[in-house]
Amino acid sequence: MKATVRLFARLSELAGSREIELELGEGLSAGEAYRLLCTRYPDMAAYAGTVMYAVNAEYVLPEYPLRDGDELALIPPVSGGAHAV
Amino acid sequence: MKATVRLFARLSELAGSREIELELGEGLSAGEAYRLLCTRYPDMAAYAGTVMYAVNAEYVLPEYPLRDGDELALIPPVSGGAHAV
Amino acid sequence: MLFEVTSERLDPERLVNHVRKDESGAVILFFGDVRNNSEGRRVLYLEYDAYPQMAEKVMRQLAEEVMARWPLTDVAIQHRTGRLEIGDTSLLVAVSSPHRKEAFESCHHLVDRFKEVVPIWKKEVWEGGEVWIEGEPVEHS
Amino acid sequence: MLFEVTSERLDPERLVNHVRKDESGAVILFFGDVRNNSEGRRVLYLEYDAYPQMAEKVMRQLAEEVMARWPLTDVAIQHRTGRLEIGDTSLLVAVSSPHRKEAFESCHHLVDRFKEVVPIWKKEVWEGGEVWIEGEPVEHS
């Protein structure tokens, strides 16, 4: 099955891309997909304790099983709003 | 000596005027000037417990002695800002 | 700092531009608007009276009070007088500061204090009656 | 309600007009502006990245959260993306309610929650370096 992984901020810089198509084994979880990406982009492993997961624009737990066509987003700690306010 | 008394809101309606020139005895206090006005406009007496005094645009105590040329303002309880917010 | 009592329509953009500085990360703008009801009465319009010279002086004192208590970058206040319709803005308070917490707290405090001490009065006009409001009504939330 | 992530300059007037209703006596508008310094560094500009579809969804969830907790009349939120200069506004939050207390409390809460969960990120660029900010820095006041 296929999933699209969306990357933002530093994660997209590490991958050199904002969107990656992944070919995955059936029932692979969001967290497993992230670890798979870490084998391609080892610097992403620094986010192991802090990255959050969203599937189809909703936060999910790392155990969430992906389905064909899902959009998985890797969410590093957010920092919207103004500057240190 | 002379003082100008400024009236606002309901007090100006009771006096039918926003500004009154008062001829006063030397050293009369702000509170005494108010009681003098109450003899002319008896309905003003309802404000005895709540009216505040300002002389030359600064809040003062009722005992404050007026001087010639002072501008005395009788300040009913204020209600600026929006509507019951 | 900017303090104004005016019979003109208030100008939120001007206040915000006035308080915004390069070192301010947060600006809070409070609008006090005329509501369509008060204690169950359907309000038609409000009429504001003021002692403008004194009101501007007291506004400045309040601003100095909060600037001494919170690390703010600037404060501006405008109040309108005369007849105001439903939805019109009677009071604008703008506060800027490096961090948001101080901006929220000080702006809230400023509005509370404004209603206690600034010599401005409103008259409510509803169908079949009117009354000068004296003192701030208790909040029913 | 109105929730937007946009690369355009934000529009405070539109947000205020959106949340203002005949029964709202208070409107609070929060501006998150780009400051010229951060932890001692002189900031040149900021760059914002976002996951817009999800950000707008999360903003709506936050708004529903506060509307359930406080008696508000409406909420609107806008966030800007791309390169922002010192003094530019990155975040606008507008809240309206019949009484001011609820407006202040809920707007403050909304901004706090926004910075915890909405998928938006900023990169600080200063002379000789840049860094993606991850998580909200601790406030030094």
XYZ file of N, CA, C and O in Angstrom, chain C residues 93-141:
196
model
N -9.189 50.305 24.186
C -7.965 50.295 24.994
C -6.951 49.414 24.274
O -7.239 48.250 23.984
N -5.784 49.969 23.963
C -4.721 49.206 23.290
C -3.497 49.165 24.188
O -3.104 50.179 24.761
N -2.915 47.969 24.317
C -1.738 47.769 25.159
C -0.741 46.942 24.356
O -1.127 45.982 23.700
N 0.533 47.298 24.418
C 1.564 46.480 23.773
C 2.620 46.108 24.793
O 2.887 46.864 25.732
N 3.224 44.925 24.599
C 4.277 44.483 25.516
C 5.118 43.425 24.818
O 4.703 42.855 23.810
N 6.307 43.156 25.356
C 7.128 42.121 24.731
C 6.434 40.758 24.761
O 6.489 40.010 23.788
N 5.754 40.440 25.881
C 5.137 39.110 26.026
C 3.635 39.220 26.238
O 3.151 40.188 26.799
N 2.901 38.195 25.829
C 1.443 38.304 25.808
C 0.786 38.341 27.184
O -0.247 38.965 27.362
N 1.370 37.632 28.149
C 0.731 37.526 29.459
C 0.496 38.909 30.072
O -0.599 39.216 30.546
N 1.517 39.727 30.040
C 1.423 41.073 30.607
C 0.408 41.907 29.839
O -0.288 42.744 30.422
N 0.351 41.713 28.539
C -0.578 42.500 27.727
C -2.022 42.160 28.110
O -2.850 43.057 28.311
N -2.329 40.872 28.250
C -3.690 40.474 28.628
C -4.045 41.000 30.017
O -5.098 41.606 30.218
N -3.162 40.751 30.980
C -3.478 41.135 32.363
C -3.646 42.644 32.511
O -4.577 43.119 33.159
N -2.723 43.398 31.920
C -2.757 44.848 32.125
C -3.927 45.470 31.381
O -4.545 46.422 31.870
N -4.274 44.935 30.216
C -5.400 45.498 29.463
C -6.704 45.247 30.224
O -7.537 46.155 30.358
N -6.858 44.048 30.745
C -8.056 43.731 31.529
C -8.154 44.670 32.742
O -9.216 45.257 33.017
N -7.042 44.833 33.445
C -7.007 45.712 34.611
C -7.347 47.166 34.233
O -8.117 47.839 34.920
N -6.793 47.622 33.120
C -7.060 48.994 32.657
C -8.545 49.219 32.402
O -9.102 50.250 32.775
N -9.184 48.254 31.751
C -10.611 48.416 31.445
C -11.419 48.422 32.753
O -12.321 49.254 32.924
N -11.080 47.533 33.676
C -11.772 47.512 34.977
C -11.633 48.860 35.681
O -12.611 49.426 36.172
N -10.414 49.372 35.751
C -10.166 50.636 36.448
C -10.833 51.801 35.715
O -11.367 52.713 36.359
N -10.799 51.767 34.399
C -11.425 52.821 33.596
C -12.855 53.041 34.059
O -13.290 54.163 34.311
N -13.587 51.938 34.194
C -15.000 52.018 34.518
C -15.262 52.448 35.945
O -16.394 52.735 36.314
N -14.225 52.449 36.772
C -14.396 52.882 38.161
C -14.151 54.377 38.339
O -14.735 54.989 39.218
N -13.218 54.938 37.575
C -12.754 56.286 37.917
C -12.787 57.340 36.821
O -12.666 58.532 37.119
N -12.923 56.947 35.561
C -12.861 57.978 34.521
C -14.220 58.683 34.424
O -15.261 58.032 34.296
N -14.231 60.023 34.522
C -15.495 60.770 34.563
C -16.216 60.801 33.218
O -16.153 61.784 32.483
N -16.895 59.704 32.961
C -17.719 59.543 31.759
C -18.992 58.811 32.204
O -18.925 57.954 33.090
N -20.114 59.196 31.605
C -21.406 58.642 32.022
C -22.203 58.244 30.800
O -22.159 58.921 29.778
N -23.004 57.182 30.977
C -23.867 56.802 29.856
C -25.329 56.815 30.283
O -25.684 56.471 31.406
N -26.140 57.206 29.323
C -27.587 57.164 29.492
C -28.120 56.096 28.550
O -27.799 56.095 27.361
N -28.914 55.182 29.101
C -29.556 54.170 28.274
C -30.916 54.672 27.857
O -31.697 55.136 28.696
N -31.204 54.533 26.579
C -32.528 54.923 26.088
C -33.192 53.679 25.511
O -32.625 53.011 24.650
N -34.340 53.342 26.061
C -35.082 52.211 25.531
C -36.488 52.673 25.201
O -36.824 53.857 25.396
N -37.315 51.796 24.674
C -38.657 52.227 24.308
C -39.433 52.645 25.543
O -39.599 51.852 26.471
N -39.854 53.891 25.603
C -40.672 54.356 26.711
C -39.893 54.807 27.932
O -40.490 55.022 28.987
N -38.572 54.939 27.824
C -37.863 55.410 29.009
C -36.388 55.626 28.769
O -35.845 55.288 27.717
N -35.736 56.205 29.751
C -34.294 56.405 29.695
C -33.788 56.566 31.113
O -34.546 56.924 32.020
N -32.488 56.260 31.305
C -31.914 56.424 32.634
C -30.411 56.644 32.518
O -29.739 56.034 31.671
N -29.898 57.576 33.346
C -28.451 57.723 33.465
C -27.950 56.574 34.327
O -28.441 56.370 35.441
N -26.999 55.821 33.811
C -26.421 54.723 34.572
C -25.390 55.319 35.526
O -24.534 56.100 35.115
N -25.528 54.951 36.795
C -24.607 55.510 37.790
C -23.883 54.388 38.497
O -24.471 53.634 39.257
N -22.600 54.261 38.209
C -21.813 53.150 38.715
C -21.954 51.989 37.766
O -22.885 51.923 36.967
N -20.996 51.058 37.853
C -21.039 49.943 36.921
C -21.987 48.877 37.440
O -21.907 48.478 38.590
N -22.905 48.384 36.585
C -23.818 47.332 37.042
C -23.038 46.060 37.367
O -21.975 45.819 36.818
N -23.577 45.278 38.257
C -22.982 43.987 38.586
C -23.067 43.099 37.344
O -24.067 43.112 36.633
N -22.014 42.342 37.093
C -22.015 41.461 35.918
C -22.820 40.204 36.178
O -22.615 39.518 37.165
N -23.744 39.912 35.299
C -24.453 38.630 35.328
C -23.928 37.812 34.168
O -24.166 38.175 33.027
N -23.209 36.739 34.458
C -22.665 35.978 33.321
C -23.238 34.576 33.275
O -24.296 34.345 33.814
